[in-house]
PDB file of C-alpha atoms in Angstrom:
ATOM      1  CA  LYS A   1      -2.581  99.812 166.649  1.00 61.00           C
ATOM      2  CA  ASN A   2      -5.284 100.868 164.203  1.00 75.00           C
ATOM      3  CA  GLU A   3      -7.871  98.243 163.412  1.00 84.00           C
ATOM      4  CA  VAL A   4      -7.461  98.886 159.694  1.00 90.00           C
ATOM      5  CA  GLU A   5      -4.474 100.233 157.802  1.00 92.00           C
ATOM      6  CA  GLN A   6      -4.124 101.169 154.170  1.00 95.00           C
ATOM      7  CA  SER A   7      -1.031 101.556 152.066  1.00 95.00           C
ATOM      8  CA  PRO A   8       0.228 103.539 150.393  1.00 96.00           C
ATOM      9  CA  GLN A   9      -1.279 106.808 151.610  1.00 94.00           C
ATOM     10  CA  ASN A  10      -0.489 108.541 148.340  1.00 96.00           C
ATOM     11  CA  LEU A  11       0.133 107.087 144.928  1.00 96.00           C
ATOM     12  CA  THR A  12       0.947 108.662 141.599  1.00 97.00           C
ATOM     13  CA  ALA A  13       0.964 106.766 138.329  1.00 97.00           C
ATOM     14  CA  GLN A  14       1.202 107.279 134.615  1.00 97.00           C
ATOM     15  CA  GLU A  15      -1.786 106.415 132.505  1.00 97.00           C
ATOM     16  CA  GLY A  16      -1.788 102.728 131.668  1.00 97.00           C
ATOM     17  CA  GLU A  17       0.071 101.556 134.761  1.00 97.00           C
ATOM     18  CA  PHE A  18      -1.130  98.716 136.988  1.00 97.00           C
ATOM     19  CA  ILE A  19      -2.115  99.992 140.446  1.00 97.00           C
ATOM     20  CA  THR A  20      -2.309  98.089 143.720  1.00 98.00           C
ATOM     21  CA  ILE A  21      -3.729  99.452 146.960  1.00 98.00           C
ATOM     22  CA  ASN A  22      -3.507  97.383 150.120  1.00 97.00           C
ATOM     23  CA  CYS A  23      -5.685  97.106 153.209  1.00 97.00           C
ATOM     24  CA  SER A  24      -4.761  95.152 156.341  1.00 96.00           C
ATOM     25  CA  TYR A  25      -6.993  94.711 159.355  1.00 93.00           C
ATOM     26  CA  SER A  26      -6.771  93.164 162.773  1.00 90.00           C
ATOM     27  CA  VAL A  27     -10.380  92.441 163.757  1.00 85.00           C
ATOM     28  CA  GLY A  28     -13.019  89.932 162.807  1.00 85.00           C
ATOM     29  CA  ILE A  29     -15.233  91.121 160.004  1.00 86.00           C
ATOM     30  CA  SER A  30     -18.352  90.127 158.155  1.00 83.00           C
ATOM     31  CA  ALA A  31     -17.283  91.955 154.991  1.00 87.00           C
ATOM     32  CA  LEU A  32     -14.712  94.346 153.604  1.00 92.00           C
ATOM     33  CA  HIS A  33     -15.733  97.137 151.282  1.00 92.00           C
ATOM     34  CA  TRP A  34     -13.789  99.286 148.856  1.00 95.00           C
ATOM     35  CA  LEU A  35     -15.040 102.808 148.246  1.00 94.00           C
ATOM     36  CA  GLN A  36     -14.054 105.455 145.733  1.00 95.00           C
ATOM     37  CA  GLN A  37     -14.319 109.133 146.594  1.00 93.00           C
ATOM     38  CA  HIS A  38     -13.838 111.744 143.912  1.00 88.00           C
ATOM     39  CA  PRO A  39     -13.010 115.399 144.584  1.00 83.00           C
ATOM     40  CA  GLY A  40     -16.249 117.041 145.682  1.00 75.00           C
ATOM     41  CA  GLY A  41     -16.991 114.291 148.148  1.00 72.00           C
ATOM     42  CA  GLY A  42     -19.287 111.774 146.454  1.00 83.00           C
ATOM     43  CA  ILE A  43     -18.611 108.203 147.555  1.00 89.00           C
ATOM     44  CA  VAL A  44     -19.245 105.188 145.377  1.00 89.00           C
ATOM     45  CA  SER A  45     -19.138 101.643 146.659  1.00 88.00           C
ATOM     46  CA  LEU A  46     -16.868  99.600 144.375  1.00 93.00           C
ATOM     47  CA  PHE A  47     -16.800  96.164 145.976  1.00 92.00           C
ATOM     48  CA  MET A  48     -18.100  94.268 148.960  1.00 90.00           C
ATOM     49  CA  LEU A  49     -16.074  91.153 149.750  1.00 91.00           C
ATOM     50  CA  SER A  50     -16.353  88.390 152.276  1.00 89.00           C
ATOM     51  CA  SER A  51     -14.049  85.953 150.473  1.00 91.00           C
ATOM     52  CA  GLY A  52     -12.117  85.419 147.268  1.00 94.00           C
ATOM     53  CA  LYS A  53     -11.990  87.833 144.401  1.00 96.00           C
ATOM     54  CA  LYS A  54     -14.308  90.126 142.474  1.00 94.00           C
ATOM     55  CA  LYS A  55     -13.807  91.892 139.155  1.00 95.00           C
ATOM     56  CA  HIS A  56     -15.636  94.829 137.659  1.00 92.00           C
ATOM     57  CA  GLY A  57     -14.250  96.245 134.460  1.00 95.00           C
ATOM     58  CA  ARG A  58     -10.644  97.277 135.080  1.00 96.00           C
ATOM     59  CA  LEU A  59     -11.004  96.893 138.849  1.00 96.00           C
ATOM     60  CA  ILE A  60     -10.183  93.725 140.754  1.00 97.00           C
ATOM     61  CA  ALA A  61     -10.543  93.235 144.504  1.00 97.00           C
ATOM     62  CA  THR A  62      -9.198  90.300 146.483  1.00 97.00           C
ATOM     63  CA  ILE A  63      -9.404  89.318 150.112  1.00 96.00           C
ATOM     64  CA  ASN A  64      -7.495  86.764 152.180  1.00 95.00           C
ATOM     65  CA  ILE A  65      -9.496  86.156 155.349  1.00 92.00           C
ATOM     66  CA  GLN A  66      -6.765  84.106 157.053  1.00 93.00           C
ATOM     67  CA  GLU A  67      -4.160  86.824 156.519  1.00 95.00           C
ATOM     68  CA  LYS A  68      -6.659  89.649 157.166  1.00 94.00           C
ATOM     69  CA  HIS A  69      -5.606  91.433 154.008  1.00 96.00           C
ATOM     70  CA  SER A  70      -7.300  92.824 150.921  1.00 97.00           C
ATOM     71  CA  SER A  71      -5.994  94.413 147.747  1.00 98.00           C
ATOM     72  CA  LEU A  72      -7.610  96.623 145.152  1.00 98.00           C
ATOM     73  CA  HIS A  73      -6.042  96.474 141.699  1.00 98.00           C
ATOM     74  CA  ILE A  74      -6.631  98.844 138.811  1.00 97.00           C
ATOM     75  CA  THR A  75      -5.458  97.620 135.429  1.00 96.00           C
ATOM     76  CA  ALA A  76      -4.646 100.055 132.618  1.00 95.00           C
ATOM     77  CA  SER A  77      -5.120 103.059 134.901  1.00 96.00           C
ATOM     78  CA  HIS A  78      -6.680 106.220 133.501  1.00 96.00           C
ATOM     79  CA  PRO A  79      -6.744 109.835 134.748  1.00 95.00           C
ATOM     80  CA  ARG A  80     -10.428 109.413 135.603  1.00 94.00           C
ATOM     81  CA  ASP A  81      -9.359 106.821 138.182  1.00 95.00           C
ATOM     82  CA  SER A  82      -7.827 109.671 140.193  1.00 96.00           C
ATOM     83  CA  ALA A  83      -9.659 109.602 143.511  1.00 96.00           C
ATOM     84  CA  VAL A  84      -9.311 108.559 147.109  1.00 95.00           C
ATOM     85  CA  TYR A  85      -9.820 104.844 147.653  1.00 97.00           C
ATOM     86  CA  ILE A  86     -11.024 103.798 151.081  1.00 95.00           C
ATOM     87  CA  CYS A  87     -11.324 100.343 152.537  1.00 94.00           C
ATOM     88  CA  HIS A  88     -13.735  99.766 155.338  1.00 89.00           C
ATOM     89  CA  LEU A  89     -14.893  96.891 157.438  1.00 88.00           C
ATOM     90  CA  SER A  90     -18.319  95.627 158.431  1.00 81.00           C
ATOM     91  CA  ARG A  91     -17.990  94.123 161.895  1.00 73.00           C
ATOM     92  CA  SER A  92     -21.316  92.374 162.192  1.00 62.00           C
ATOM     93  CA  TYR A  93     -24.301  91.154 160.244  1.00 50.00           C
ATOM     94  CA  ASN A  94     -26.748  92.876 162.562  1.00 49.00           C
ATOM     95  CA  THR A  95     -25.243  96.308 162.597  1.00 50.00           C
ATOM     96  CA  ASP A  96     -23.754  98.293 159.809  1.00 48.00           C
ATOM     97  CA  LYS A  97     -21.176 100.003 161.983  1.00 59.00           C
ATOM     98  CA  LEU A  98     -18.156 100.482 159.802  1.00 69.00           C
ATOM     99  CA  ILE A  99     -14.476 100.998 160.479  1.00 82.00           C
ATOM    100  CA  PHE A 100     -12.694 103.056 157.872  1.00 87.00           C
ATOM    101  CA  GLY A 101      -9.160 103.068 156.595  1.00 90.00           C
ATOM    102  CA  THR A 102      -7.492 106.438 156.148  1.00 88.00           C
ATOM    103  CA  GLY A 103      -7.671 106.209 152.376  1.00 93.00           C
ATOM    104  CA  THR A 104      -5.200 106.118 149.497  1.00 96.00           C
ATOM    105  CA  ARG A 105      -5.033 109.200 147.314  1.00 95.00           C
ATOM    106  CA  LEU A 106      -4.383 108.124 143.725  1.00 97.00           C
ATOM    107  CA  GLN A 107      -3.387 110.510 140.965  1.00 97.00           C
ATOM    108  CA  VAL A 108      -3.059 109.177 137.443  1.00 97.00           C
ATOM    109  CA  PHE A 109      -1.327 111.467 134.970  1.00 96.00           C
ATOM    110  CA  PRO A 110      -1.833 111.311 131.210  1.00 95.00           C
TER     111      PRO A 110
ATOM    112  CA  LYS B   1     -34.537 103.400 142.243  1.00 65.00           C
ATOM    113  CA  ALA B   2     -33.552 106.872 143.275  1.00 76.00           C
ATOM    114  CA  GLY B   3     -30.298 107.088 145.210  1.00 91.00           C
ATOM    115  CA  VAL B   4     -29.674 108.436 148.667  1.00 95.00           C
ATOM    116  CA  THR B   5     -30.384 112.141 148.861  1.00 96.00           C
ATOM    117  CA  GLN B   6     -29.137 114.658 151.377  1.00 96.00           C
ATOM    118  CA  THR B   7     -30.244 118.204 152.012  1.00 97.00           C
ATOM    119  CA  PRO B   8     -28.930 120.778 152.076  1.00 97.00           C
ATOM    120  CA  ARG B   9     -25.761 120.193 150.075  1.00 95.00           C
ATOM    121  CA  TYR B  10     -23.946 123.184 151.540  1.00 96.00           C
ATOM    122  CA  LEU B  11     -24.457 125.074 154.762  1.00 96.00           C
ATOM    123  CA  ILE B  12     -22.682 127.915 156.500  1.00 97.00           C
ATOM    124  CA  LYS B  13     -23.328 128.532 160.179  1.00 97.00           C
ATOM    125  CA  THR B  14     -21.665 130.446 163.004  1.00 97.00           C
ATOM    126  CA  ARG B  15     -20.372 129.130 166.297  1.00 97.00           C
ATOM    127  CA  GLY B  16     -23.065 128.466 168.843  1.00 97.00           C
ATOM    128  CA  GLN B  17     -25.813 127.899 166.315  1.00 97.00           C
ATOM    129  CA  GLN B  18     -27.490 124.582 165.736  1.00 97.00           C
ATOM    130  CA  VAL B  19     -28.032 122.754 162.459  1.00 98.00           C
ATOM    131  CA  THR B  20     -30.269 119.972 161.127  1.00 98.00           C
ATOM    132  CA  LEU B  21     -29.278 117.836 158.185  1.00 98.00           C
ATOM    133  CA  SER B  22     -31.627 115.515 156.327  1.00 98.00           C
ATOM    134  CA  CYS B  23     -31.121 112.185 154.602  1.00 98.00           C
ATOM    135  CA  SER B  24     -33.589 110.229 152.480  1.00 97.00           C
ATOM    136  CA  PRO B  25     -32.516 106.617 151.980  1.00 96.00           C
ATOM    137  CA  ILE B  26     -33.070 104.392 149.005  1.00 94.00           C
ATOM    138  CA  SER B  27     -36.646 103.150 148.942  1.00 93.00           C
ATOM    139  CA  GLY B  28     -36.946  99.979 150.982  1.00 90.00           C
ATOM    140  CA  HIS B  29     -33.769 100.553 152.973  1.00 91.00           C
ATOM    141  CA  ARG B  30     -34.355 100.578 156.716  1.00 91.00           C
ATOM    142  CA  SER B  31     -30.903 101.431 157.994  1.00 90.00           C
ATOM    143  CA  VAL B  32     -29.400 104.900 157.807  1.00 93.00           C
ATOM    144  CA  SER B  33     -25.915 105.646 159.066  1.00 91.00           C
ATOM    145  CA  TRP B  34     -24.254 109.017 159.463  1.00 94.00           C
ATOM    146  CA  TYR B  35     -20.552 109.789 159.066  1.00 93.00           C
ATOM    147  CA  GLN B  36     -18.366 112.826 159.542  1.00 95.00           C
ATOM    148  CA  GLN B  37     -15.412 113.356 157.254  1.00 92.00           C
ATOM    149  CA  THR B  38     -12.676 115.876 158.015  1.00 90.00           C
ATOM    150  CA  PRO B  39      -9.232 116.236 156.472  1.00 82.00           C
ATOM    151  CA  GLY B  40      -7.560 115.430 159.765  1.00 79.00           C
ATOM    152  CA  GLN B  41      -9.687 112.525 161.010  1.00 80.00           C
ATOM    153  CA  GLY B  42     -10.955 110.966 157.810  1.00 84.00           C
ATOM    154  CA  LEU B  43     -14.306 109.226 157.862  1.00 87.00           C
ATOM    155  CA  GLN B  44     -15.767 108.622 161.302  1.00 89.00           C
ATOM    156  CA  PHE B  45     -18.947 106.836 162.232  1.00 87.00           C
ATOM    157  CA  LEU B  46     -21.529 108.969 164.040  1.00 92.00           C
ATOM    158  CA  PHE B  47     -24.546 106.727 164.511  1.00 90.00           C
ATOM    159  CA  GLU B  48     -26.864 104.292 162.816  1.00 90.00           C
ATOM    160  CA  TYR B  49     -30.642 104.203 162.877  1.00 92.00           C
ATOM    161  CA  PHE B  50     -32.760 101.205 162.078  1.00 90.00           C
ATOM    162  CA  SER B  51     -36.546 101.149 162.251  1.00 90.00           C
ATOM    163  CA  GLU B  52     -36.653 104.501 164.069  1.00 93.00           C
ATOM    164  CA  THR B  53     -34.230 103.329 166.783  1.00 93.00           C
ATOM    165  CA  GLN B  54     -30.605 104.225 167.258  1.00 91.00           C
ATOM    166  CA  ARG B  55     -28.852 100.891 166.858  1.00 85.00           C
ATOM    167  CA  ASN B  56     -25.236 101.973 167.143  1.00 83.00           C
ATOM    168  CA  LYS B  57     -23.333 105.047 168.135  1.00 85.00           C
ATOM    169  CA  GLY B  58     -19.798 106.310 167.571  1.00 85.00           C
ATOM    170  CA  ASN B  59     -17.648 108.380 169.906  1.00 84.00           C
ATOM    171  CA  PHE B  60     -19.100 111.824 169.430  1.00 91.00           C
ATOM    172  CA  PRO B  61     -20.333 114.246 172.095  1.00 93.00           C
ATOM    173  CA  GLY B  62     -23.991 114.572 172.960  1.00 94.00           C
ATOM    174  CA  ARG B  63     -24.234 117.702 170.814  1.00 97.00           C
ATOM    175  CA  PHE B  64     -24.599 115.312 167.910  1.00 97.00           C
ATOM    176  CA  SER B  65     -27.975 113.630 167.781  1.00 96.00           C
ATOM    177  CA  GLY B  66     -30.242 112.083 165.240  1.00 96.00           C
ATOM    178  CA  ARG B  67     -33.562 110.497 164.626  1.00 96.00           C
ATOM    179  CA  GLN B  68     -35.317 108.377 162.058  1.00 97.00           C
ATOM    180  CA  PHE B  69     -38.904 108.630 160.926  1.00 96.00           C
ATOM    181  CA  SER B  70     -41.340 105.878 160.046  1.00 94.00           C
ATOM    182  CA  ASN B  71     -40.574 106.341 156.336  1.00 93.00           C
ATOM    183  CA  SER B  72     -36.850 105.702 157.152  1.00 94.00           C
ATOM    184  CA  ARG B  73     -35.858 109.289 156.430  1.00 97.00           C
ATOM    185  CA  SER B  74     -33.333 110.476 158.972  1.00 97.00           C
ATOM    186  CA  GLU B  75     -32.225 113.777 160.394  1.00 98.00           C
ATOM    187  CA  MET B  76     -29.029 114.661 162.179  1.00 97.00           C
ATOM    188  CA  ASN B  77     -28.782 117.606 164.545  1.00 98.00           C
ATOM    189  CA  VAL B  78     -25.703 119.355 165.867  1.00 97.00           C
ATOM    190  CA  SER B  79     -26.242 121.858 168.640  1.00 95.00           C
ATOM    191  CA  THR B  80     -23.905 124.590 169.872  1.00 96.00           C
ATOM    192  CA  LEU B  81     -21.728 124.403 166.795  1.00 97.00           C
ATOM    193  CA  GLU B  82     -17.966 124.593 167.144  1.00 97.00           C
ATOM    194  CA  LEU B  83     -15.385 125.466 164.516  1.00 96.00           C
ATOM    195  CA  GLY B  84     -14.219 121.850 164.553  1.00 94.00           C
ATOM    196  CA  ASP B  85     -17.630 120.680 163.402  1.00 96.00           C
ATOM    197  CA  SER B  86     -16.835 121.976 159.918  1.00 96.00           C
ATOM    198  CA  ALA B  87     -16.873 118.813 157.845  1.00 96.00           C
ATOM    199  CA  LEU B  88     -18.554 116.809 155.149  1.00 95.00           C
ATOM    200  CA  TYR B  89     -21.449 114.883 156.662  1.00 96.00           C
ATOM    201  CA  LEU B  90     -22.384 111.767 154.775  1.00 95.00           C
ATOM    202  CA  CYS B  91     -25.284 109.454 155.224  1.00 94.00           C
ATOM    203  CA  ALA B  92     -25.560 105.960 153.861  1.00 92.00           C
ATOM    204  CA  SER B  93     -28.456 103.562 153.652  1.00 92.00           C
ATOM    205  CA  SER B  94     -28.631  99.811 153.487  1.00 87.00           C
ATOM    206  CA  ALA B  95     -31.274  97.132 153.450  1.00 82.00           C
ATOM    207  CA  SER B  96     -29.943  95.703 156.727  1.00 67.00           C
ATOM    208  CA  ASP B  97     -31.925  92.525 156.263  1.00 66.00           C
ATOM    209  CA  GLY B  98     -29.627  90.293 158.277  1.00 60.00           C
ATOM    210  CA  ARG B  99     -27.272  89.545 155.404  1.00 62.00           C
ATOM    211  CA  ILE B 100     -24.016  91.262 154.538  1.00 62.00           C
ATOM    212  CA  ASN B 101     -25.190  94.629 153.313  1.00 70.00           C
ATOM    213  CA  GLU B 102     -23.733  97.064 150.850  1.00 78.00           C
ATOM    214  CA  GLN B 103     -24.005 100.672 151.915  1.00 83.00           C
ATOM    215  CA  PHE B 104     -25.111 103.335 149.477  1.00 89.00           C
ATOM    216  CA  PHE B 105     -23.831 106.816 150.183  1.00 91.00           C
ATOM    217  CA  GLY B 106     -25.481 110.156 149.643  1.00 94.00           C
ATOM    218  CA  PRO B 107     -23.611 113.131 148.140  1.00 92.00           C
ATOM    219  CA  GLY B 108     -23.012 114.660 151.551  1.00 94.00           C
ATOM    220  CA  THR B 109     -23.698 117.984 153.213  1.00 96.00           C
ATOM    221  CA  ARG B 110     -20.694 120.259 153.514  1.00 95.00           C
ATOM    222  CA  LEU B 111     -21.007 122.245 156.725  1.00 97.00           C
ATOM    223  CA  THR B 112     -18.818 125.268 157.364  1.00 97.00           C
ATOM    224  CA  VAL B 113     -18.816 126.798 160.839  1.00 97.00           C
ATOM    225  CA  LEU B 114     -17.476 130.346 161.043  1.00 96.00           C
TER     226      LEU B 114
END
C-alpha cells in the first residue's frame, strides 16, 4: 500500500465549479503540503498544514490528523487553476525528506 | 529575497556521459533537497544536504551523487547517463531550523538523454 494516495487522478471542471482534491496517508507526519505544478514544470507551494484549516484566496486546505486525510478545495475555479496538484508529507522535523502523492491533474474549461 | 535558482534549465546529453546540475538556495536556507520527476514515477526524492553533509538519501543508484558548499549552494552529478535518467530535476531549499519547514522549489533542470 502506498504511503500517500491522492484522488482523483484526473479532474475536469467548468469555470466556476467548486473543486475538491483528496489526499490520504498512512504514516505519521510532521506536516502535509499542497503543491501546484503548472505545465513547464515550476512548482509552487500552496499550503503547509499540521492541523486544522488554511485559506488563501479561493483555495482552502484542511487536514484531519486522526483520520490521516487532507483536502484541497478550489472555489469558483478558473482556467488558470489548471495544473497538477500534489500533496506531500514531511515525516520529521529534523529532516525534510518528503513523500509525494502521484498528483491530480486538473483542467478547468471556460 | 531571490528565489531558488537552478542551472542550466535545459540540457541534452548522450548515454554514457556525465552531467552536473547546480542549485542556489534562498539566502539563509541551509537545507537543499533534490528530486527527480518523470512521467512514469512522478516526483521522487534523491537526497538532502544540510550544512555540507548529506542528511538523507532516497533509493537511487550510486551514479547519482551530490554535494553542498559552505554557501549552501548544491550540485548534483549523474555519471554514466542512461536513457531512463531523462527527467525534470528539481531542487528545493528550506530553512530547516528544527521547526516544520516549507520547501521552496526551483524551476528545475530538464535533462534529456539521447
